[in-house]
Every structure is written in structure tokens, then in C-alpha cells.
PDB file of C-alpha atoms in Angstrom:
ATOM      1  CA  UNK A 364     104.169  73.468 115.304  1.00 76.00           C
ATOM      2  CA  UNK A 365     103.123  75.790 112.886  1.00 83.00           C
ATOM      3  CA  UNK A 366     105.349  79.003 111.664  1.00 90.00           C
ATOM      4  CA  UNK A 367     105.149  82.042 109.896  1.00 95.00           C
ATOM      5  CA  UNK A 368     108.663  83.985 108.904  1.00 96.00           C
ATOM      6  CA  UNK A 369     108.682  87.011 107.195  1.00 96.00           C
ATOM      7  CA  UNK A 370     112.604  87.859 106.484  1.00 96.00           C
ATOM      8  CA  UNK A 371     112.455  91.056 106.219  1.00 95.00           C
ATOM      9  CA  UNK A 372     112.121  93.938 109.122  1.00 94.00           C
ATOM     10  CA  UNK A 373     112.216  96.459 106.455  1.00 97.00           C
ATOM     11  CA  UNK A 374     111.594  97.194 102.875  1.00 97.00           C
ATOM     12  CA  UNK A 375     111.962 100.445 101.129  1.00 97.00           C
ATOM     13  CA  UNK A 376     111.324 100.890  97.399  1.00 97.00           C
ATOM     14  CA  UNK A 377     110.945 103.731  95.746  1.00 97.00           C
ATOM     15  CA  UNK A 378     107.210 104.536  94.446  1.00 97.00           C
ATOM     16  CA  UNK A 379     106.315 103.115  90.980  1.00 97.00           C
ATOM     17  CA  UNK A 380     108.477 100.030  91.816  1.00 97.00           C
ATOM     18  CA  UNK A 381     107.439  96.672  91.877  1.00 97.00           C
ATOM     19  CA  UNK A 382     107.141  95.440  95.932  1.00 97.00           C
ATOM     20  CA  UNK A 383     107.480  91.859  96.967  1.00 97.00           C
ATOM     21  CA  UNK A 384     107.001  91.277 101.218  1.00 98.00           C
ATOM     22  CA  UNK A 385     108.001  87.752 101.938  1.00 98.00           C
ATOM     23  CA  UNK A 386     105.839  85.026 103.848  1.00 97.00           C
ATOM     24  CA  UNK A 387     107.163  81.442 104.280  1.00 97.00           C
ATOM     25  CA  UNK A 388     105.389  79.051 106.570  1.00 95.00           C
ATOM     26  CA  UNK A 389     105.860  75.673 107.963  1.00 93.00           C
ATOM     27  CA  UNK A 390     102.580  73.505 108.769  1.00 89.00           C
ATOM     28  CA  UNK A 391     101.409  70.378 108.492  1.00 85.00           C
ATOM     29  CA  UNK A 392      97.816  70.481 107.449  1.00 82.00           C
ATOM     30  CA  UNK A 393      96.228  72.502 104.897  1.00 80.00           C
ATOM     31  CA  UNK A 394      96.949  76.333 105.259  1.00 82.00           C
ATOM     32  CA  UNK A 395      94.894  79.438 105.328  1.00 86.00           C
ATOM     33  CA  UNK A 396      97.080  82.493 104.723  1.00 90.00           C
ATOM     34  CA  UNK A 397      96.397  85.898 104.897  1.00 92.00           C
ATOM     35  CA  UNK A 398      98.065  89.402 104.553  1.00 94.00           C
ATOM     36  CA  UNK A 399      97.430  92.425 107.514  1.00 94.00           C
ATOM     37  CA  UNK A 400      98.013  95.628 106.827  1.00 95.00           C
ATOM     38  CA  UNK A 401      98.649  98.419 109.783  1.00 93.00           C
ATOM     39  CA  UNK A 402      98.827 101.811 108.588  1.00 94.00           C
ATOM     40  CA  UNK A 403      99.910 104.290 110.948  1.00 91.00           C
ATOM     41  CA  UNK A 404      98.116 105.188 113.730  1.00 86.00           C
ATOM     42  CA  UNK A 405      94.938 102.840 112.400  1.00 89.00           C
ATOM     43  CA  UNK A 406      94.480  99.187 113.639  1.00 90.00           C
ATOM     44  CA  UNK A 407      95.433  96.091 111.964  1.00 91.00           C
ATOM     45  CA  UNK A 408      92.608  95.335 109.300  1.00 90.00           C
ATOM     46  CA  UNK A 409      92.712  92.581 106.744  1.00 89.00           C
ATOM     47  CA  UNK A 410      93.979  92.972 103.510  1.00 92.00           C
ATOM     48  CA  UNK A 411      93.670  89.604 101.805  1.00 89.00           C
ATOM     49  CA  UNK A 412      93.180  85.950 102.398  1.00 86.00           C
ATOM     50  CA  UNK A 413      94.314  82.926  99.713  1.00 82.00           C
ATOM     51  CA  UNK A 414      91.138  81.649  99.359  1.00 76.00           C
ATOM     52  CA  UNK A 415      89.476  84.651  97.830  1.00 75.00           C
ATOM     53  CA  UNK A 416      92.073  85.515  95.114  1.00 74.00           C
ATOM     54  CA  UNK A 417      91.479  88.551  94.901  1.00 78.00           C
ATOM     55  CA  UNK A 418      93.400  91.984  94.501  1.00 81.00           C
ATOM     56  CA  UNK A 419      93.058  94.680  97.184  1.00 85.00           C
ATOM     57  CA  UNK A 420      94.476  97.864  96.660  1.00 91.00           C
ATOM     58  CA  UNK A 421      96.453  96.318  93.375  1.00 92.00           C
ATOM     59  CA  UNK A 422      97.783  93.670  96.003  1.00 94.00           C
ATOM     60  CA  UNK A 423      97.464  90.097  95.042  1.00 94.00           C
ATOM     61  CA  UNK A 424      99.437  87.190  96.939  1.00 94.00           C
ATOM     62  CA  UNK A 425      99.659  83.467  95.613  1.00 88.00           C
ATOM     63  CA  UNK A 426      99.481  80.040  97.831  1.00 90.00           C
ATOM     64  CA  UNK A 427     102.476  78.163  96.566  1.00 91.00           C
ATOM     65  CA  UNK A 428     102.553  74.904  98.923  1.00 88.00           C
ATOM     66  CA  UNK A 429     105.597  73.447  97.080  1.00 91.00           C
ATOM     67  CA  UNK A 430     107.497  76.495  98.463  1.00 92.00           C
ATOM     68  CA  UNK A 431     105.446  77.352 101.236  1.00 93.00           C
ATOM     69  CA  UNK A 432     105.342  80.621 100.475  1.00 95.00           C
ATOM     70  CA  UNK A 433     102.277  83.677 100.233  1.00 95.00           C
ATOM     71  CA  UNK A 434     104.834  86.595  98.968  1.00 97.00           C
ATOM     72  CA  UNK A 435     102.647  89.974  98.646  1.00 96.00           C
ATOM     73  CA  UNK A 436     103.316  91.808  95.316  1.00 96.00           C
ATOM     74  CA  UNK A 437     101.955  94.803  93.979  1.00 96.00           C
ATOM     75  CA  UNK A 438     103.601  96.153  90.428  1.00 96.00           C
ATOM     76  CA  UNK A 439     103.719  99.553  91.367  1.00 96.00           C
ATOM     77  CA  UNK A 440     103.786 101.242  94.988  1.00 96.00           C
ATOM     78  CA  UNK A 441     102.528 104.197  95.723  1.00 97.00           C
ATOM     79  CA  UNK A 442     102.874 106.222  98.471  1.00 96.00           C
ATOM     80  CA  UNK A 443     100.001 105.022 100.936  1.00 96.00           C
ATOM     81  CA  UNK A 444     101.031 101.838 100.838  1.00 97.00           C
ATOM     82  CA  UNK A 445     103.375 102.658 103.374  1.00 97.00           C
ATOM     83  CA  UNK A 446     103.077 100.441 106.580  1.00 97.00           C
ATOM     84  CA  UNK A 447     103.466  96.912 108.230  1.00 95.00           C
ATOM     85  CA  UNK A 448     102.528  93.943 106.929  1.00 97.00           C
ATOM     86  CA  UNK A 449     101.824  90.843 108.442  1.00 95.00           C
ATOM     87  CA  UNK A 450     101.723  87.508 107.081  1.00 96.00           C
ATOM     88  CA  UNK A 451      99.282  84.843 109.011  1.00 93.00           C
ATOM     89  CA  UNK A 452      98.265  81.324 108.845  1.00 91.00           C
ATOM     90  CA  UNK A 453      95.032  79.962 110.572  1.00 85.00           C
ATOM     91  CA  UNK A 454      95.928  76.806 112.166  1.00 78.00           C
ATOM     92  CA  UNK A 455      93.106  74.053 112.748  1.00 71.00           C
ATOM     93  CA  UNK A 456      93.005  70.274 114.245  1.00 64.00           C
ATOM     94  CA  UNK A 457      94.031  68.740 116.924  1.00 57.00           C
ATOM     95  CA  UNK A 458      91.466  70.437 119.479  1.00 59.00           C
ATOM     96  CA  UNK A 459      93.335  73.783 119.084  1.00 62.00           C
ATOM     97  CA  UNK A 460      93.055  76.429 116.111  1.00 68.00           C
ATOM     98  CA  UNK A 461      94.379  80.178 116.037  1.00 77.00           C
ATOM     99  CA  UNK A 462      96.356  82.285 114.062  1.00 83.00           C
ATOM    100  CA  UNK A 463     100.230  82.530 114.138  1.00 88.00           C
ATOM    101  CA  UNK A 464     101.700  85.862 112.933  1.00 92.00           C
ATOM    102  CA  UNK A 465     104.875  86.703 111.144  1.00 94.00           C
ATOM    103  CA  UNK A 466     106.998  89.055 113.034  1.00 93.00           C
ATOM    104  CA  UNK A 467     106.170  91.888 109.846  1.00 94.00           C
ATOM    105  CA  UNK A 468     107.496  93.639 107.387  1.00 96.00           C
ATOM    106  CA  UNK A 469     107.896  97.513 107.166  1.00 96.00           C
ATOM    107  CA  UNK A 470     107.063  98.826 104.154  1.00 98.00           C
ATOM    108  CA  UNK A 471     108.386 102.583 103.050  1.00 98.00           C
ATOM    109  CA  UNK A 472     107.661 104.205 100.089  1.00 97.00           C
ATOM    110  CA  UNK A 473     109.845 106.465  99.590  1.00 96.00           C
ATOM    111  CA  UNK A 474     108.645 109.265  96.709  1.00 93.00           C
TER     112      UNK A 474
ATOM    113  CA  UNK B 685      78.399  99.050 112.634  1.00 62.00           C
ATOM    114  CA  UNK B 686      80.356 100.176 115.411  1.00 78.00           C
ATOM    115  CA  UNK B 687      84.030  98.300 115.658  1.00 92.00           C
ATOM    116  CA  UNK B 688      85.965  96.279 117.664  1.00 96.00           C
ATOM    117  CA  UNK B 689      86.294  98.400 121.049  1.00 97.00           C
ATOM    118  CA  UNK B 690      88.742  97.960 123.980  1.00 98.00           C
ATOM    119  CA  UNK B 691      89.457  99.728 127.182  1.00 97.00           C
ATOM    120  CA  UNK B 692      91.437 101.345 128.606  1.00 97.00           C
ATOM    121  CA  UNK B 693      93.433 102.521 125.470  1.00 96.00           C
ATOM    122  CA  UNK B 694      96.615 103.266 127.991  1.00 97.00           C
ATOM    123  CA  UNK B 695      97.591 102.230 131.618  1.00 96.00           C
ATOM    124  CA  UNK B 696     101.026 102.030 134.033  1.00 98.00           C
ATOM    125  CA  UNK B 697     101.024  99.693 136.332  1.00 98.00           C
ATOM    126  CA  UNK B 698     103.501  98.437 139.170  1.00 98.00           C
ATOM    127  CA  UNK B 699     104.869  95.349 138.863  1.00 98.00           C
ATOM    128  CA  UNK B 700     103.246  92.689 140.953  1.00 98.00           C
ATOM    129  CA  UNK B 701      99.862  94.423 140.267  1.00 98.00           C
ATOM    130  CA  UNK B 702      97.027  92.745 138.085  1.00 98.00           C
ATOM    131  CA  UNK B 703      95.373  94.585 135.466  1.00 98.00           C
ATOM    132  CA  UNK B 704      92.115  93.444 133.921  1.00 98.00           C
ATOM    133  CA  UNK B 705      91.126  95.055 130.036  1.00 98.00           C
ATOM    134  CA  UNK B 706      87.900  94.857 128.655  1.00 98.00           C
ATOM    135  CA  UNK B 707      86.724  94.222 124.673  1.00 98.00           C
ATOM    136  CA  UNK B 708      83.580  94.853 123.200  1.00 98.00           C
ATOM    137  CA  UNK B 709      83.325  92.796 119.533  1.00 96.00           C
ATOM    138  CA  UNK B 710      81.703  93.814 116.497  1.00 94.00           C
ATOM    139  CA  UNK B 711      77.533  93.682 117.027  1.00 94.00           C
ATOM    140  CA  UNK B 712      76.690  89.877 116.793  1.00 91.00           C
ATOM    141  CA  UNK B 713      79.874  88.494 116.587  1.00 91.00           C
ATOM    142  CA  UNK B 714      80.809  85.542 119.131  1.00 91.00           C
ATOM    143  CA  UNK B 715      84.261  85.191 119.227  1.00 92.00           C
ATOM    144  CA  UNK B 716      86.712  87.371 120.265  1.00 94.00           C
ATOM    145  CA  UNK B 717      90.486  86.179 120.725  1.00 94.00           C
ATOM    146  CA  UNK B 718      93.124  88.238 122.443  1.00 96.00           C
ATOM    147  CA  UNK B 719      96.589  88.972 121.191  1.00 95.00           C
ATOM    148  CA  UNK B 720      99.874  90.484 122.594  1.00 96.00           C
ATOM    149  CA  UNK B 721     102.168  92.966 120.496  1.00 93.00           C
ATOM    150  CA  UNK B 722     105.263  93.415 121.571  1.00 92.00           C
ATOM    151  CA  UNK B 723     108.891  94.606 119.256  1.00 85.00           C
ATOM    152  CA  UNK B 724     110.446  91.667 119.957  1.00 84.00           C
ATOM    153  CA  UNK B 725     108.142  88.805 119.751  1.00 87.00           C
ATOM    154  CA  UNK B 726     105.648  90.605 117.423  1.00 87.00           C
ATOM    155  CA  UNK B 727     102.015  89.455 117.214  1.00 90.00           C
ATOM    156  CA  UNK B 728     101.383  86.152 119.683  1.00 91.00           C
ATOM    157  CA  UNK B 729      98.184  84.576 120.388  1.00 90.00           C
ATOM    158  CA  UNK B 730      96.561  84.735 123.973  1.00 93.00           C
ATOM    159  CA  UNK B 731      93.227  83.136 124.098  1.00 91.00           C
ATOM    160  CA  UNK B 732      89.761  83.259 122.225  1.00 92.00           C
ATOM    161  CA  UNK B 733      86.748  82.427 123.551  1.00 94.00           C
ATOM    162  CA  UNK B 734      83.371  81.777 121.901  1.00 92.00           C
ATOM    163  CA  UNK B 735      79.947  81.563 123.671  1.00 91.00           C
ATOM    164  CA  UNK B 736      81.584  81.973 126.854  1.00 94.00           C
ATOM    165  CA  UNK B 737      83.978  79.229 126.498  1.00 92.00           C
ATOM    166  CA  UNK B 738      87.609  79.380 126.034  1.00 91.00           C
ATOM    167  CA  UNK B 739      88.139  77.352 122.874  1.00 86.00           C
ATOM    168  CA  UNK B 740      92.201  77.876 122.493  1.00 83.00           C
ATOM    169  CA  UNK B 741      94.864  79.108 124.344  1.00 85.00           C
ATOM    170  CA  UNK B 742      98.223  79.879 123.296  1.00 86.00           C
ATOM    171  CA  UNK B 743     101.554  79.618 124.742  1.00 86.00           C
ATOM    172  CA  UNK B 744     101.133  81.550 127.928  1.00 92.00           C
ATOM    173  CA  UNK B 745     101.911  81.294 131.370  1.00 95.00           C
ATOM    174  CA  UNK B 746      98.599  80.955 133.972  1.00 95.00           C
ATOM    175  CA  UNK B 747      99.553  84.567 135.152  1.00 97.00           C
ATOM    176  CA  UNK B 748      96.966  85.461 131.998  1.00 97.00           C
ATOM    177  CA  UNK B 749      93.365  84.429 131.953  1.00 96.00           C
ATOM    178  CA  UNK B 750      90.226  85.637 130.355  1.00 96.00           C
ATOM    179  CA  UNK B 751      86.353  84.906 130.147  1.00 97.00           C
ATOM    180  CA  UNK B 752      83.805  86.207 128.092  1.00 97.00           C
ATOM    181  CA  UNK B 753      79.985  87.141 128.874  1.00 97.00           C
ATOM    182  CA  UNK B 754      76.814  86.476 127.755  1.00 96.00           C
ATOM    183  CA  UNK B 755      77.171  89.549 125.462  1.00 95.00           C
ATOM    184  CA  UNK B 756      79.967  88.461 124.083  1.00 95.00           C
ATOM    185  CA  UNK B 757      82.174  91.118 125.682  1.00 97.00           C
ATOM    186  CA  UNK B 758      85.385  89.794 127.339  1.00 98.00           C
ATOM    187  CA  UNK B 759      88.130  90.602 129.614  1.00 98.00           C
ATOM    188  CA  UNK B 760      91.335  89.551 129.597  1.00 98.00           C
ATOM    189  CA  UNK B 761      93.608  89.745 133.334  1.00 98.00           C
ATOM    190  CA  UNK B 762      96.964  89.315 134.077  1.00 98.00           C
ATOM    191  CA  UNK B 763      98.051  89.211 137.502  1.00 96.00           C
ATOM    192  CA  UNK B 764     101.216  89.531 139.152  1.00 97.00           C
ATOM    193  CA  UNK B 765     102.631  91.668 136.871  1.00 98.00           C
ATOM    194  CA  UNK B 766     106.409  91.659 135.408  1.00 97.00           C
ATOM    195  CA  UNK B 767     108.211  94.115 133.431  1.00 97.00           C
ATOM    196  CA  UNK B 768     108.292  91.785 130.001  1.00 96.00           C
ATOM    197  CA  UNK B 769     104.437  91.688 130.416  1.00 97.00           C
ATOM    198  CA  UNK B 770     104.473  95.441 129.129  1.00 97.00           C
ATOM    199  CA  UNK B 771     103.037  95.671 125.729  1.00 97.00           C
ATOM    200  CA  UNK B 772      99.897  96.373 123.083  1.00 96.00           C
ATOM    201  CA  UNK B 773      97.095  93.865 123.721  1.00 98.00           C
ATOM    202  CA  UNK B 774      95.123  93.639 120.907  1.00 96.00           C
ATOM    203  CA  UNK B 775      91.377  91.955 120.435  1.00 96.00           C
ATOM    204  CA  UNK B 776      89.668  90.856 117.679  1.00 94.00           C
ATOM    205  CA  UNK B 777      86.278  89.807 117.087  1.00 93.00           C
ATOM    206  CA  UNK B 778      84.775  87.414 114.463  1.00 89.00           C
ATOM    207  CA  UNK B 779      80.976  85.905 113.846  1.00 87.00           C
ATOM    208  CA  UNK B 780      82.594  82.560 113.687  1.00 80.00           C
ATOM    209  CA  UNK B 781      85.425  80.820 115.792  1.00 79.00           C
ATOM    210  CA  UNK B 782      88.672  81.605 114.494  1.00 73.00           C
ATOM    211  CA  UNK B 783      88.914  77.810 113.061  1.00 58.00           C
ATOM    212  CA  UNK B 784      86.077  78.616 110.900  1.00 61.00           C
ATOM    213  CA  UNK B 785      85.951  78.858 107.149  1.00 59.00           C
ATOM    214  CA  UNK B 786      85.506  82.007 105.612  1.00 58.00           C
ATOM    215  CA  UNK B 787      85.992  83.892 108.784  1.00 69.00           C
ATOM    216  CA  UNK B 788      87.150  87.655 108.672  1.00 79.00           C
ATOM    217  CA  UNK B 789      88.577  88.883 111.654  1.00 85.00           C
ATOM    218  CA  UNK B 790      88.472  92.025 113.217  1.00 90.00           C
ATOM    219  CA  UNK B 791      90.494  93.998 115.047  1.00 93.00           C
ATOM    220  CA  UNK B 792      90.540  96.368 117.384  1.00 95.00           C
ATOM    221  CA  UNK B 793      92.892  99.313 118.625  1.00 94.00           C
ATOM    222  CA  UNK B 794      94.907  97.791 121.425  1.00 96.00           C
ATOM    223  CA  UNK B 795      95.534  98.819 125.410  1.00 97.00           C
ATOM    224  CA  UNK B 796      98.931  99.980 125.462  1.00 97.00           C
ATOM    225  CA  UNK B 797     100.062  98.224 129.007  1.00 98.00           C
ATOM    226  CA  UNK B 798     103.388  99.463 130.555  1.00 98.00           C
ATOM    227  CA  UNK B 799     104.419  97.946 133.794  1.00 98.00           C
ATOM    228  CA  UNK B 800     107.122 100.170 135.305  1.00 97.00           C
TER     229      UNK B 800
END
């Protein structure tokens, strides 16, 4: 079955610091990661998928299937990037897809 | 375009009662799948259903169900309530199933459920 493990509950870093939130997964077909972001008090909205490789808000995760990872890194954090983070993988085959979820990550920002 | 809707926002309810909350998608959009939030489990998928037809189901007893209309809108139920069932329910819409490529998925801003 697939899985998505974020190790950290928390992570505070002072802003201007480089951030790294953690995403390992374990499945066996081909993955489709993404980041969520929830700010407070705003719903859970997309921040970035693998496929696009793109930065969003000076975010930019890699796809590294030898270590199964997605980490998140941004080389400076500011302030507003205070908030959860979730890590997901889209699952597909097998007559059932979906999306599994880490568990998050809280990111502070402290000034 | 409007977003992802879902009522109620809050409710109590006993335990042993049922409680049915509704999700309007994103304008055109044809799936919606349903998610529960809670501190110690996190994010876990329910269901999702596209063009009124429950495509995938996650690891969830029968107690929750769902179904989706011709709309698109959907409901999700849970019936015999327990005290563990308390938590955010979260939907989220997309134009494509959730095993599709390219898909974005939307979300919207959770029923806070608390069974006392």
C-alpha cells in the first residue's frame, strides 16, 4: 500500500533561513507528488505538483525516486510562509486511485 | 468562479445520530472526493465519485456512504454516530477523476463535525 511520511510535526526557522519540509513515500508504481499548503484560517490549496517543475512562492520540490523523497525547499523564508504543509501522492491502478496524505508539517517563521 | 462550497460549516451531534453534509464543486467540475481531518490520523481519504458513480473508496467502515447528483453536487452521511467520528470533513472538486493526469484539485473549507 502506498505511504506518505512527513517526519516532522513541526519546523521553526527563523526568517531569511533556508527551509527544508520532508516527504518520503513508499509506492509501487510511478508517483505523482504534490505539496499543500494551509494557511491559517484559509483552506488547503495546492502549492505544487512534480510534474510541473515549477517554483511557487520561491518553493521548488524535486522527485528523487532513488530516495523516494519530494523534500520542499525554499532558500529564504519569510514570514507568510507560515503554515502546514502536506505532502501527497496520487495513487493509480488496480481499479482504485486517490490521494494519500502525509500527516504535515508545521511551519513557523519566526521573525 | 465561485469555489468549492460545503454545508453546514459546523454541527454537534449525539452519538448514535446520522448526519448527512452537502458539497457543491467548482462550476463544471465532475468529481468531487471527500476527506476526513482529524489530529491524529491527519488527512484520510473517504470516497470520490464522478458522474454519479463512486469510483474509489478508502479505508472506511459502511457507517459512511455518499452519492453524488446529476449536478455534480454530493453528500456524504454517516450514520450511527461515535465519538472518534468527530472531525473536519473536507471536499474537493476536480474536472477530471482524481486518477487523471494533470488534474488540480480543489478544496473546499470543511464541516467541522463534533459528536458529543
Amino acid at each position: 500500500a502506498q505511504r506518505v511520511t512527513q517526519p516532522e510535526k513541526l519546523l521553526s526557522v527563523f526568517k531569511g533561513a533556508p527551509v527544508e519540509l520532508k516527504c518520503n513515500y513508499s509506492y509501487s508504481g510511478s508517483p505523482e507528488l504534490f505539496w499543500y499548503v494551509q494557511y491559517s484560517r484559509q483552506r488547503l490549496q495546492l502549492l505544487l505538483r512534480h510534474i510541473s517543475r515549477e517554483s511557487i512562492k520561491g518553493f521548488t520540490a524535486d522527485l528523487n525516486k532513488g530516495e523516494t523523497s519530494f523534500h520542499l525547499k525554499k532558500p529564504f523564508a519569510q514570514e507568510e510562509d507560515s503554515a502546514m504543509y502536506y505532502c501527497a501522492l496520487r495513487y493509480s491502478g488496480g481499479g482504485a486511485d486517490g490521494l494519500t496524505f502525509g500527516k504535515g508539517t508545521h511551519l513557523i517563521i519566526q521573525p | 468562479k465561485a469555489g468549492v462550497t460545503q454545508t453546514p460549516r459546523y454541527l454537534i451531534k449525539t452519538r448514535g445520530q446520522q448526519v448527512t453534509l452537502s458539497c457543491s464543486p467548482i462550476s463544471g467540475h465532475r468529481s468531487v472526493s471527500w476527506y476526513q481531518q482529524t489530529p491524529g490520523q491527519g488527512l484520510q481519504f473517504l470516497f470520490e465519485y464522478f458522474s454519479e458513480t463512486q469510483r474509489n473508496k478508502g479505508n472506511f467502515p459502511g457507517r459512511f456512504s455518499g452519492r453524488q447528483f446529476s449536478n455534480s453536487r454530493s453528500e456524504m452521511n454517516v450514520s450511527t454516530l461515535e465519538l472518534g467520528d468527530s472531525a473536519l470533513y473536507l471536499c474537493a472538486s476536480s474536472y477530471n477523476p482524481l486518477g487523471g493526469d494533470g488534474n488540480t484539485i480543489y478544496f473546499g473549507e470543511g464541516s467541522w463535525l463534533t459528536v458529543v
